[in-house]
């Protein structure tokens, strides 16, 4: 059982790291967007990369922290009806919708991986001057959902454990 | 599999999941995936990741984290205290003046930053204790912040306008300008409501005993300059042609940090890390909904729901105002259960074709939609402004917040109907632009 708890803590920790990475990228986005405006307006020399790189950062910001936000229970949702239920029933409902979410995540991971692999195989690149290899930003979508899926499994296990432990 | 059956099933699954407490992004994703599977099978779902990618890889959306960051930083500067101080001194002799001061502080905050919950948090944390100290009734105090905080969505810059503009392909410059008149009229109507309440029952808001001289009123005005500078900095960068509305969000966030560093001296590395982390979390929570809402509208398009809905409503050949009234009531009800950003993203692709078919201007519909969402953010069970106020102050209970806020739904609905029946009023200011 010990190795299992190491694994779940590990999943938590990596998720947390992704959120911290987002905070850092956010600062980088702020600086690069301002730099681009500055270069364009005052020196008439807009960067060729700022807009595009920021789009990729934004995708990172949108999908990579999903797992950690799930752990912190900070996703936007309607929990007032759930909270009216008894503790055990809440856990059952959570397990149920977590399984549904796992189904959705699996589809995104599976088809997202295909999309990424194709982009890699055919050497797809962005149509800009940067000609950025697209498999890298593409891979963020399945990667974020892989972690969301793992976090969901952890959450389901924890809920089952609590049910078994006679949680009221 | 009949298409109608699939659509009905998808909506039932969506609502069930949301009521169960499943996160909104997943509820949209799961129900849309099931719908696409029913209509197109396993081949259909191969589009899902690329749909998400396509929606997210848009520079316009970078406005979301930028304005959120700006709101978070302003909250931590303490600028709310100065705004409130000025307005409370100016409205000192008017019945219910402190509540009106929170309305105008929120409106002014809205002119800096386009995030409704940021307005509620920044002004609420200052205004609520101040009003309670002077013997204001807790519901009156709470309502004046939760409802007025939403003015930030209507008064430019506004995040929801940016989202609407991105989907509906309407000029953001014009949308922003279009929000000014409804925003100010709504603020005035809120003040009139407060005045009427206090005139009927003066105990709700006791008159302050202290004497405030004109020099007391003039002196704190100079503390408004950071706020005014920030407004000029953000809106000026847009209308001066320096930055796009998205880039102006970055201007705003940087400006907020500068104010924290040089004016309020609240900046520290810890504050920098905290604001970045909070914003990263909120961005993650909002933007994954943006991606999943797109999967949902992809399903709606596969099932040709917008087309059929438009045909059906046009075939009823009812007067346009009846149609708009139905649309507005529908949005009001939906807004009780869904947050503002999701509302814009999910309903616009379905309803905009209907509205355009009835001969209305998409620019006008954008203004009306956001005006409608003023109610969505204050109506339970999902009214983010209500919970935001509760999270920054323990001085008022949830029941008091609700009791004080609900009358504003009526005020806002009246304002909305005013602009629905007189579209020219909303369109007048943008039409003066070239």
Coordinates of C-alpha atoms in Angstrom, one line a residue:
Chain A
X1 CA 0.0 0.0 0.0
X2 CA 2.9 2.3 0.7
X3 CA 4.1 2.3 -2.9
X4 CA 0.5 3.2 -3.9
X5 CA 0.5 6.3 -1.7
X6 CA 3.9 7.3 -3.0
X7 CA 2.4 7.1 -6.5
X8 CA -0.7 9.2 -5.7
X9 CA 1.3 11.8 -3.9
X10 CA 3.6 11.9 -6.9
X11 CA 0.6 12.5 -9.2
X12 CA -0.5 15.3 -6.9
X13 CA 3.0 16.9 -6.9
X14 CA 3.4 16.9 -10.7
X15 CA -0.1 18.4 -11.1
X16 CA 1.0 21.1 -8.6
X17 CA 4.1 21.7 -10.6
X18 CA 2.0 22.2 -13.8
X19 CA 0.1 25.0 -12.0
X20 CA 3.3 26.7 -10.9
X21 CA 4.6 26.4 -14.4
X22 CA 1.5 28.2 -15.5
X23 CA 2.1 31.1 -13.1
X24 CA 5.6 31.4 -14.5
X25 CA 4.4 31.3 -18.1
X26 CA 1.8 34.0 -17.3
X27 CA 4.6 36.3 -16.3
X28 CA 6.4 35.5 -19.5
X29 CA 3.3 36.2 -21.5
X30 CA 2.9 39.6 -19.8
X31 CA 6.4 40.5 -20.6
X32 CA 6.4 39.3 -24.2
X33 CA 3.1 40.8 -25.1
X34 CA 4.3 44.2 -23.8
X35 CA 7.6 43.8 -25.6
X36 CA 5.8 43.1 -28.9
X37 CA 3.6 46.2 -28.6
X38 CA 6.6 48.3 -27.7
X39 CA 8.6 47.1 -30.7
X40 CA 5.7 47.5 -33.0
X41 CA 4.5 50.9 -31.9
X42 CA 7.8 52.7 -31.1
X43 CA 10.2 51.0 -33.4
X44 CA 7.9 49.6 -36.1
X45 CA 9.6 46.3 -35.8
X46 CA 7.0 43.8 -34.4
X47 CA 8.5 40.5 -33.3
X48 CA 7.8 37.5 -35.5
X49 CA 7.3 35.2 -32.5
X50 CA 5.4 37.0 -29.7
X51 CA 1.9 36.4 -30.9
X52 CA 2.4 32.8 -31.8
X53 CA 4.4 31.8 -28.8
X54 CA 1.7 33.3 -26.6
X55 CA -1.0 31.3 -28.3
X56 CA 0.9 28.2 -27.3
X57 CA 1.5 29.4 -23.8
X58 CA -2.2 30.1 -23.5
X59 CA -3.0 26.5 -24.5
X60 CA -0.7 25.4 -21.8
X61 CA -2.5 27.6 -19.3
X62 CA -5.9 26.3 -20.3
X63 CA -5.3 22.5 -20.1
X64 CA -2.3 21.7 -18.1
X65 CA -3.5 22.9 -14.6
X66 CA -6.8 21.0 -15.0
X67 CA -5.7 18.2 -12.7
X68 CA -4.4 20.4 -9.9
X69 CA -7.5 22.6 -10.1
X70 CA -9.6 19.3 -9.8
X71 CA -7.6 18.4 -6.7
X72 CA -8.1 21.8 -5.1
X73 CA -11.9 21.5 -6.1
X74 CA -11.7 24.9 -7.8
X75 CA -13.3 24.0 -11.1
X76 CA -16.4 26.1 -11.8
X77 CA -19.5 24.0 -11.0
X78 CA -22.7 23.8 -9.1
X79 CA -22.2 22.0 -5.8
X80 CA -25.2 23.2 -3.7
X81 CA -27.3 20.2 -4.5
X82 CA -24.4 17.8 -3.9
X83 CA -23.8 19.4 -0.5
X84 CA -27.4 18.6 0.6
X85 CA -26.6 14.9 0.4
X86 CA -25.1 12.9 3.2
X87 CA -21.3 12.4 3.2
X88 CA -21.4 8.9 1.8
X89 CA -23.9 9.8 -0.9
X90 CA -21.7 12.7 -1.9
X91 CA -18.8 10.3 -2.4
X92 CA -20.9 8.0 -4.5
X93 CA -22.0 10.9 -6.8
X94 CA -18.5 12.1 -7.1
X95 CA -17.3 8.6 -8.1
X96 CA -20.0 8.4 -10.7
X97 CA -19.2 11.7 -12.4
X98 CA -15.5 11.1 -12.1
X99 CA -15.9 7.9 -14.1
X100 CA -17.9 9.9 -16.7
X101 CA -15.0 12.5 -16.8
X102 CA -12.5 9.6 -17.1
X103 CA -14.4 8.5 -20.2
X104 CA -14.3 12.0 -21.7
X105 CA -10.6 12.4 -20.8
X106 CA -9.7 9.0 -22.4
X107 CA -11.3 10.1 -25.7
X108 CA -9.4 13.4 -25.7
X109 CA -6.2 11.6 -24.8
X110 CA -6.7 8.9 -27.5
X111 CA -7.7 11.1 -30.3
X112 CA -5.4 13.9 -29.2
X113 CA -2.4 11.5 -29.3
X114 CA -3.4 10.6 -32.8
X115 CA -3.5 14.2 -33.8
X116 CA -0.1 14.8 -32.3
X117 CA 1.4 11.7 -33.8
X118 CA 0.1 12.7 -37.3
X119 CA 1.5 16.2 -36.9
X120 CA 4.9 14.7 -36.0
X121 CA 4.8 12.1 -38.8
X122 CA 4.0 14.6 -41.5
X123 CA 6.3 17.3 -40.0
X124 CA 3.4 19.8 -39.8
X125 CA 4.6 23.3 -39.0
X126 CA 2.8 26.6 -38.4
X127 CA 2.3 28.7 -41.5
X128 CA 4.1 31.7 -39.9
X129 CA 7.7 32.8 -40.3
X130 CA 8.5 30.9 -37.2
X131 CA 7.4 27.6 -38.8
X132 CA 7.0 26.1 -35.4
X133 CA 6.6 22.3 -35.3
X134 CA 2.9 21.9 -34.5
X135 CA 3.2 18.5 -32.7
X136 CA 4.5 20.4 -29.7
X137 CA 1.5 22.6 -29.0
X138 CA -0.8 19.8 -30.2
X139 CA 0.7 17.5 -27.6
X140 CA -0.4 19.8 -24.8
X141 CA -4.1 18.8 -25.2
X142 CA -3.6 15.0 -24.6
X143 CA -0.9 15.7 -22.0
X144 CA -3.2 17.9 -19.9
X145 CA -5.9 15.3 -20.1
X146 CA -3.5 12.4 -19.3
X147 CA -2.8 14.2 -16.0
X148 CA -6.5 15.0 -15.5
X149 CA -7.3 11.3 -16.0
X150 CA -4.6 10.2 -13.5
X151 CA -5.9 12.7 -11.0
X152 CA -9.4 11.4 -11.5
X153 CA -8.2 7.8 -10.9
X154 CA -6.6 9.1 -7.7
X155 CA -9.7 10.8 -6.6
X156 CA -11.9 7.8 -7.3
X157 CA -9.5 5.6 -5.3
X158 CA -9.5 8.1 -2.4
X159 CA -13.3 8.2 -2.4
X160 CA -13.5 4.4 -2.4
X161 CA -11.0 4.3 0.5
X162 CA -13.1 6.7 2.4
X163 CA -16.3 4.7 1.8
X164 CA -14.5 1.5 2.9
X165 CA -13.2 3.3 6.0
X166 CA -16.8 3.7 7.1
X167 CA -16.8 7.5 6.3
X168 CA -20.2 9.0 7.3
Chain B
X1 CA -30.9 7.4 -34.2
X2 CA -33.1 10.4 -34.7
X3 CA -31.3 13.7 -34.4
X4 CA -34.1 15.2 -32.2
X5 CA -33.7 12.3 -29.7
X6 CA -29.9 12.8 -29.6
X7 CA -30.3 16.6 -28.9
X8 CA -32.8 16.0 -26.1
X9 CA -30.7 13.3 -24.6
X10 CA -27.6 15.5 -24.7
X11 CA -29.4 18.3 -22.9
X12 CA -30.7 16.0 -20.2
X13 CA -27.2 14.5 -19.6
X14 CA -25.7 18.0 -19.5
X15 CA -28.2 19.3 -16.9
X16 CA -28.0 16.1 -14.9
X17 CA -24.2 16.3 -14.7
X18 CA -24.3 20.0 -13.8
X19 CA -26.8 19.4 -11.0
X20 CA -24.7 16.5 -9.7
X21 CA -21.9 18.9 -9.1
X22 CA -19.7 17.7 -12.0
X23 CA -17.5 20.6 -13.2
X24 CA -19.1 22.7 -16.0
X25 CA -16.2 22.0 -18.5
X26 CA -16.6 18.2 -18.0
X27 CA -20.4 18.4 -18.2
X28 CA -20.2 20.1 -21.5
X29 CA -17.4 17.8 -22.8
X30 CA -19.1 14.6 -21.7
X31 CA -22.6 15.4 -23.0
X32 CA -21.2 16.7 -26.3
X33 CA -19.0 13.6 -26.8
X34 CA -22.0 11.3 -26.2
X35 CA -24.0 13.4 -28.7
X36 CA -21.2 13.3 -31.3
X37 CA -20.8 9.5 -30.8
X38 CA -24.6 9.1 -31.4
X39 CA -24.6 11.1 -34.6
X40 CA -21.2 10.3 -36.1
X41 CA -19.8 7.4 -34.2
X42 CA -16.2 6.9 -33.3
X43 CA -15.0 8.8 -36.4
X44 CA -16.8 11.9 -35.3
X45 CA -15.0 12.1 -31.9
X46 CA -11.6 12.3 -33.7
X47 CA -12.5 16.0 -34.2
X48 CA -12.7 16.7 -30.5
X49 CA -9.0 17.5 -29.7
X50 CA -8.6 19.6 -32.8
X51 CA -11.8 21.5 -32.0
X52 CA -10.4 22.3 -28.6
X53 CA -7.0 23.2 -30.0
X54 CA -8.6 25.4 -32.7
X55 CA -10.7 27.3 -30.1
X56 CA -7.8 27.8 -27.7
X57 CA -5.1 28.9 -30.2
X58 CA -6.5 32.4 -30.5
X59 CA -4.5 35.4 -29.5
X60 CA -7.7 37.3 -28.5
X61 CA -8.3 34.9 -25.6
X62 CA -5.0 35.9 -24.0
X63 CA -7.2 38.8 -22.7
X64 CA -8.6 36.3 -20.2
X65 CA -5.5 35.8 -18.1
X66 CA -4.4 39.4 -18.6
X67 CA -7.5 41.0 -17.3
X68 CA -7.8 38.4 -14.5
X69 CA -4.3 39.3 -13.4
X70 CA -5.0 42.9 -13.5
X71 CA -8.1 42.4 -11.2
X72 CA -6.1 40.3 -8.8
X73 CA -3.3 42.8 -8.5
X74 CA -5.7 45.8 -8.1
X75 CA -7.4 43.8 -5.3
X76 CA -4.1 43.5 -3.5
X77 CA -3.1 47.2 -3.9
X78 CA -5.8 48.7 -1.7
X79 CA -7.0 51.0 -4.5
X80 CA -10.6 50.1 -3.5
X81 CA -10.2 52.0 -0.2
X82 CA -9.3 55.2 -2.0
X83 CA -12.1 54.9 -4.6
X84 CA -14.6 54.3 -1.9
X85 CA -13.3 57.0 0.4
X86 CA -13.8 59.7 -2.4
X87 CA -17.3 58.6 -3.4
X88 CA -18.5 58.1 0.2
X89 CA -17.5 61.7 1.0
X90 CA -19.2 63.1 -2.1
X91 CA -22.5 61.2 -1.5
X92 CA -22.4 61.9 2.3
X93 CA -25.5 64.0 2.4
X94 CA -27.7 61.9 0.1
X95 CA -30.0 59.3 1.6
X96 CA -28.3 55.9 1.2
X97 CA -25.2 57.7 0.1
X98 CA -22.7 55.1 1.2
X99 CA -24.5 52.4 -0.8
X100 CA -24.5 54.7 -3.9
X101 CA -20.8 55.3 -3.2
X102 CA -20.2 51.5 -3.6
X103 CA -22.2 51.5 -6.8
X104 CA -20.0 54.3 -8.3
X105 CA -16.8 52.8 -6.9
X106 CA -17.7 49.6 -8.6
X107 CA -18.5 51.5 -11.8
X108 CA -15.2 53.2 -11.7
X109 CA -13.4 50.0 -11.0
X110 CA -15.2 48.6 -14.0
X111 CA -13.6 51.2 -16.2
X112 CA -10.2 50.0 -15.1
X113 CA -10.8 46.3 -15.2
X114 CA -13.3 44.1 -17.0
X115 CA -13.8 41.4 -14.4
X116 CA -17.0 41.4 -12.4
X117 CA -15.8 39.3 -9.4
X118 CA -12.7 41.5 -9.1
X119 CA -14.9 44.5 -8.7
X120 CA -17.0 42.8 -6.0
X121 CA -13.9 41.7 -4.1
X122 CA -12.0 45.0 -4.4
X123 CA -14.8 47.3 -3.4
X124 CA -16.7 44.8 -1.1
X125 CA -13.8 44.2 1.2
X126 CA -13.7 48.0 2.0
X127 CA -17.3 49.1 1.5
X128 CA -19.2 46.5 3.5
X129 CA -17.4 47.0 6.9
X130 CA -17.7 50.8 6.4
X131 CA -21.4 50.7 5.7
X132 CA -22.1 48.3 8.6
X133 CA -20.1 50.6 10.9
X134 CA -22.4 53.5 10.1
X135 CA -25.5 51.4 10.8
X136 CA -26.5 50.4 7.3
X137 CA -28.7 47.4 7.0
X138 CA -26.6 44.4 6.0
X139 CA -28.8 43.4 3.0
X140 CA -28.8 46.9 1.6
X141 CA -25.0 47.1 2.0
X142 CA -24.4 43.7 0.4
X143 CA -26.7 44.2 -2.5
X144 CA -25.0 47.5 -3.5
X145 CA -21.7 45.7 -4.0
X146 CA -22.7 42.3 -5.5
X147 CA -25.0 43.9 -8.1
X148 CA -22.8 46.9 -8.9
X149 CA -19.7 44.7 -9.2
X150 CA -21.2 43.3 -12.3
X151 CA -21.0 46.8 -14.0
X152 CA -17.4 45.8 -14.8
X153 CA -18.8 43.5 -17.4
X154 CA -20.6 46.3 -19.2
X155 CA -18.3 49.3 -18.8
X156 CA -15.3 49.0 -21.0
X157 CA -12.9 47.2 -20.9
X158 CA -14.9 44.1 -20.5
X159 CA -13.8 40.5 -20.7
X160 CA -17.2 39.1 -21.7
X161 CA -17.3 41.6 -24.7
X162 CA -14.0 40.2 -25.7
X163 CA -15.3 36.6 -25.6
X164 CA -18.5 37.6 -27.5
X165 CA -16.6 39.6 -30.1
X166 CA -14.4 36.6 -30.7
X167 CA -17.3 34.3 -31.4
X168 CA -19.7 36.7 -33.1
X169 CA -17.0 38.4 -35.1
X170 CA -18.2 41.8 -34.0
X171 CA -15.8 44.8 -33.7
X172 CA -14.5 45.0 -30.2
X173 CA -14.0 48.7 -30.4
X174 CA -17.7 49.2 -31.1
X175 CA -18.8 46.7 -28.4
X176 CA -16.7 48.4 -25.8
X177 CA -18.2 51.8 -26.7
X178 CA -21.6 50.3 -26.8
X179 CA -21.4 49.2 -23.2
X180 CA -20.8 52.7 -21.9
X181 CA -24.4 54.1 -22.1
X182 CA -26.1 51.0 -20.7
X183 CA -23.5 50.7 -18.0
X184 CA -24.0 54.3 -16.8
X185 CA -27.8 54.1 -17.0
X186 CA -27.8 50.9 -15.0
X187 CA -25.6 52.5 -12.4
X188 CA -28.0 55.4 -12.1
X189 CA -31.0 53.1 -11.9
X190 CA -29.3 51.2 -9.0
X191 CA -28.8 54.5 -7.2
X192 CA -32.4 55.4 -7.8
X193 CA -33.5 52.1 -6.4
X194 CA -31.3 52.7 -3.3
X195 CA -32.7 56.2 -2.8
X196 CA -36.3 54.9 -3.0
X197 CA -35.7 52.2 -0.5
X198 CA -34.1 54.6 1.9
X199 CA -36.7 57.2 1.5
X200 CA -39.4 54.7 2.3
X201 CA -37.5 53.3 5.3
X202 CA -34.8 55.7 6.5
X203 CA -33.7 53.2 9.2
X204 CA -32.0 51.1 6.5
X205 CA -29.4 53.8 6.1
X206 CA -28.9 56.3 8.9
X207 CA -27.6 59.7 8.0
X208 CA -24.1 60.2 9.2
X209 CA -23.6 62.7 12.0
X210 CA -20.2 63.9 11.1
X211 CA -19.9 67.1 9.1
X212 CA -18.0 66.8 5.9
X213 CA -16.8 70.1 4.5
X214 CA -16.1 70.8 0.8
X215 CA -12.4 70.8 1.5
X216 CA -12.8 67.3 2.9
X217 CA -14.4 66.4 -0.4
X218 CA -11.9 68.0 -2.6
X219 CA -8.7 66.9 -0.8
X220 CA -9.1 63.1 -1.3
X221 CA -9.7 63.6 -5.0
X222 CA -6.0 63.7 -5.6
X223 CA -5.8 60.1 -4.5
X224 CA -8.0 59.1 -7.5
X225 CA -5.2 59.8 -9.9
X226 CA -3.8 56.2 -10.0
X227 CA -7.3 55.0 -11.0
X228 CA -7.8 57.7 -13.6
X229 CA -4.3 57.1 -15.0
X230 CA -5.0 53.4 -15.3
X231 CA -8.3 54.0 -17.1
X232 CA -6.5 56.4 -19.5
X233 CA -3.6 53.9 -19.9
X234 CA -5.8 50.9 -20.8
X235 CA -8.6 52.6 -22.8
X236 CA -6.2 55.1 -24.3
X237 CA -4.0 52.3 -25.5
X238 CA -6.9 50.8 -27.4
X239 CA -8.5 53.9 -28.8
X240 CA -5.1 55.6 -29.4
X241 CA -4.3 52.7 -31.8
X242 CA -1.4 51.5 -29.7
X243 CA -2.7 48.2 -28.6
X244 CA -5.5 45.7 -29.4
X245 CA -8.1 45.2 -26.6
X246 CA -6.2 42.0 -25.8
X247 CA -2.9 43.7 -25.5
X248 CA -4.5 46.4 -23.5
X249 CA -5.2 43.7 -20.9
X250 CA -1.4 43.2 -20.6
X251 CA -1.0 47.0 -20.3
X252 CA -3.6 47.0 -17.5
X253 CA -1.9 44.2 -15.6
X254 CA 1.5 45.9 -16.0
X255 CA -0.1 49.2 -14.9
X256 CA -1.6 47.5 -11.9
X257 CA 1.8 46.2 -10.9
X258 CA 3.3 49.7 -11.4
X259 CA 0.7 51.2 -9.1
X260 CA 1.3 48.5 -6.5
X261 CA 5.1 49.3 -6.7
X262 CA 5.1 53.1 -6.8
X263 CA 1.8 54.3 -5.3
X264 CA 0.6 51.8 -2.7
X265 CA 4.0 50.1 -2.0
X266 CA 2.2 46.8 -1.6
X267 CA 4.4 45.0 -4.1
X268 CA 6.7 42.2 -3.0
X269 CA 8.0 39.1 -4.6
X270 CA 5.6 37.1 -2.5
X271 CA 2.7 39.3 -3.8
X272 CA 3.9 38.8 -7.4
X273 CA 4.0 35.0 -6.9
X274 CA 0.6 34.9 -5.2
X275 CA -1.2 37.0 -7.8
X276 CA 0.4 35.0 -10.7
X277 CA -0.6 31.7 -9.0
X278 CA -4.2 32.8 -8.2
X279 CA -4.6 34.1 -11.8
X280 CA -3.2 30.9 -13.3
X281 CA -5.7 28.9 -11.3
X282 CA -8.7 31.0 -12.3
X283 CA -7.5 31.1 -15.9
X284 CA -7.3 27.3 -15.9
X285 CA -10.8 27.0 -14.5
X286 CA -12.3 29.4 -17.0
X287 CA -10.4 28.5 -20.2
X288 CA -11.0 24.8 -20.1
X289 CA -14.7 25.7 -20.2
X290 CA -14.0 27.8 -23.3
X291 CA -12.5 24.7 -25.0
X292 CA -15.3 22.4 -24.0
X293 CA -18.0 24.9 -24.8
X294 CA -16.6 24.7 -28.4
X295 CA -17.1 20.9 -28.5
X296 CA -20.6 21.5 -27.4
X297 CA -21.3 24.0 -30.1
X298 CA -19.7 21.6 -32.6
X299 CA -22.3 19.0 -31.6
X300 CA -25.1 21.6 -31.9
X301 CA -23.9 22.4 -35.4
X302 CA -23.7 18.7 -36.3
X303 CA -27.3 18.4 -35.2
X304 CA -28.1 21.7 -37.0
X305 CA -29.8 23.0 -33.9
X306 CA -29.2 26.8 -34.6
X307 CA -30.7 26.3 -38.1
X308 CA -33.7 24.4 -37.0
X309 CA -34.3 26.7 -34.0
X310 CA -34.2 29.8 -36.3
X311 CA -36.5 28.2 -38.9
X312 CA -39.0 27.2 -36.1
X313 CA -39.0 30.6 -34.5
X314 CA -39.3 32.4 -37.8
X315 CA -42.2 30.1 -38.9
X316 CA -44.1 31.2 -35.8
X317 CA -44.0 34.7 -37.3
X318 CA -44.4 36.5 -34.0
X319 CA -43.5 40.1 -33.5
X320 CA -39.8 40.7 -33.1
X321 CA -40.2 42.1 -29.6
X322 CA -42.0 39.0 -28.4
X323 CA -39.1 36.9 -29.8
X324 CA -36.5 39.0 -28.1
X325 CA -38.5 38.9 -24.9
X326 CA -38.6 35.1 -25.0
X327 CA -34.8 35.0 -25.7
X328 CA -34.1 37.3 -22.8
X329 CA -36.3 35.3 -20.3
X330 CA -34.6 32.1 -21.5
X331 CA -31.2 33.6 -20.9
X332 CA -32.2 34.8 -17.5
X333 CA -33.3 31.3 -16.5
X334 CA -30.2 29.7 -17.9
X335 CA -28.1 32.3 -16.2
X336 CA -29.2 31.1 -12.8
X337 CA -27.4 27.8 -13.5
X338 CA -24.4 28.8 -15.7
X339 CA -21.7 31.4 -15.2
X340 CA -21.3 34.4 -17.5
X341 CA -18.4 33.3 -19.6
X342 CA -20.0 29.8 -20.3
X343 CA -23.3 31.6 -21.2
X344 CA -21.6 33.7 -23.8
X345 CA -19.7 30.8 -25.3
X346 CA -22.6 28.3 -25.3
X347 CA -25.6 30.4 -26.2
X348 CA -24.1 32.8 -28.8
X349 CA -23.7 30.2 -31.6
X350 CA -27.3 29.0 -31.0
X351 CA -29.1 32.3 -30.5
X352 CA -27.2 34.8 -32.6
X353 CA -28.5 33.3 -35.9
X354 CA -32.1 33.6 -34.6
X355 CA -31.6 37.2 -33.6
X356 CA -29.9 38.1 -36.9
X357 CA -32.7 36.4 -38.8
X358 CA -35.2 38.6 -36.9
X359 CA -33.3 41.6 -38.4
X360 CA -31.3 42.7 -35.4
X361 CA -27.7 43.9 -35.3
X362 CA -25.1 41.5 -33.8
X363 CA -23.5 44.5 -32.1
X364 CA -26.8 45.3 -30.4
X365 CA -27.3 41.7 -29.4
X366 CA -23.9 41.6 -27.8
X367 CA -24.7 44.6 -25.7
X368 CA -28.1 43.2 -24.7
X369 CA -26.5 39.8 -24.0
X370 CA -24.0 41.2 -21.6
X371 CA -26.7 43.4 -20.0
X372 CA -28.7 40.2 -19.4
X373 CA -25.6 38.5 -17.9
X374 CA -25.6 41.2 -15.2
X375 CA -28.4 39.1 -13.8
X376 CA -26.7 35.8 -14.4
X377 CA -23.8 36.6 -12.0
X378 CA -26.1 37.6 -9.1
X379 CA -28.8 34.9 -9.4
X380 CA -28.4 31.7 -7.3
X381 CA -27.6 28.8 -7.4
X382 CA -24.7 29.8 -9.7
X383 CA -24.1 33.5 -9.0
X384 CA -20.3 34.0 -8.7
X385 CA -20.6 37.6 -7.4
X386 CA -22.7 36.3 -4.4
X387 CA -20.0 33.8 -3.4
X388 CA -17.2 36.2 -4.1
X389 CA -18.6 38.8 -1.6
X390 CA -19.0 36.0 1.0
X391 CA -15.5 34.9 0.5
X392 CA -14.0 38.4 1.2
X393 CA -16.2 39.3 4.2
X394 CA -17.7 37.5 7.1
X395 CA -19.6 40.5 8.2
X396 CA -22.7 39.6 6.2
X397 CA -24.4 36.2 5.9
X398 CA -25.3 34.5 2.7
X399 CA -29.0 35.0 3.5
X400 CA -28.4 38.7 3.9
X401 CA -26.5 38.9 0.6
X402 CA -29.3 37.1 -1.2
X403 CA -32.0 39.2 0.3
X404 CA -30.1 42.4 -0.5
X405 CA -29.2 41.4 -4.1
X406 CA -32.5 39.9 -5.4
X407 CA -34.3 43.3 -5.9
X408 CA -31.5 44.3 -8.3
X409 CA -32.6 41.5 -10.6
X410 CA -35.8 43.4 -11.1
X411 CA -33.9 46.7 -11.6
X412 CA -31.6 45.1 -14.1
X413 CA -34.5 43.4 -15.9
X414 CA -36.2 46.8 -16.2
X415 CA -33.0 48.3 -17.6
X416 CA -32.7 45.4 -20.0
X417 CA -36.2 45.8 -21.4
X418 CA -35.6 49.5 -21.8
X419 CA -32.7 48.7 -24.2
X420 CA -34.6 45.8 -25.9
X421 CA -37.4 48.1 -26.8
X422 CA -35.2 51.0 -27.7
X423 CA -32.3 49.5 -29.6
X424 CA -31.3 53.0 -30.9
X425 CA -30.2 54.0 -27.3
X426 CA -27.6 51.2 -27.1
X427 CA -26.5 51.8 -30.7
X428 CA -26.3 55.5 -30.7
X429 CA -22.8 55.9 -29.2
X430 CA -21.1 53.2 -31.3
X431 CA -22.8 54.7 -34.4
X432 CA -21.0 58.0 -33.9
X433 CA -17.7 56.1 -34.5
X434 CA -16.4 56.0 -38.0

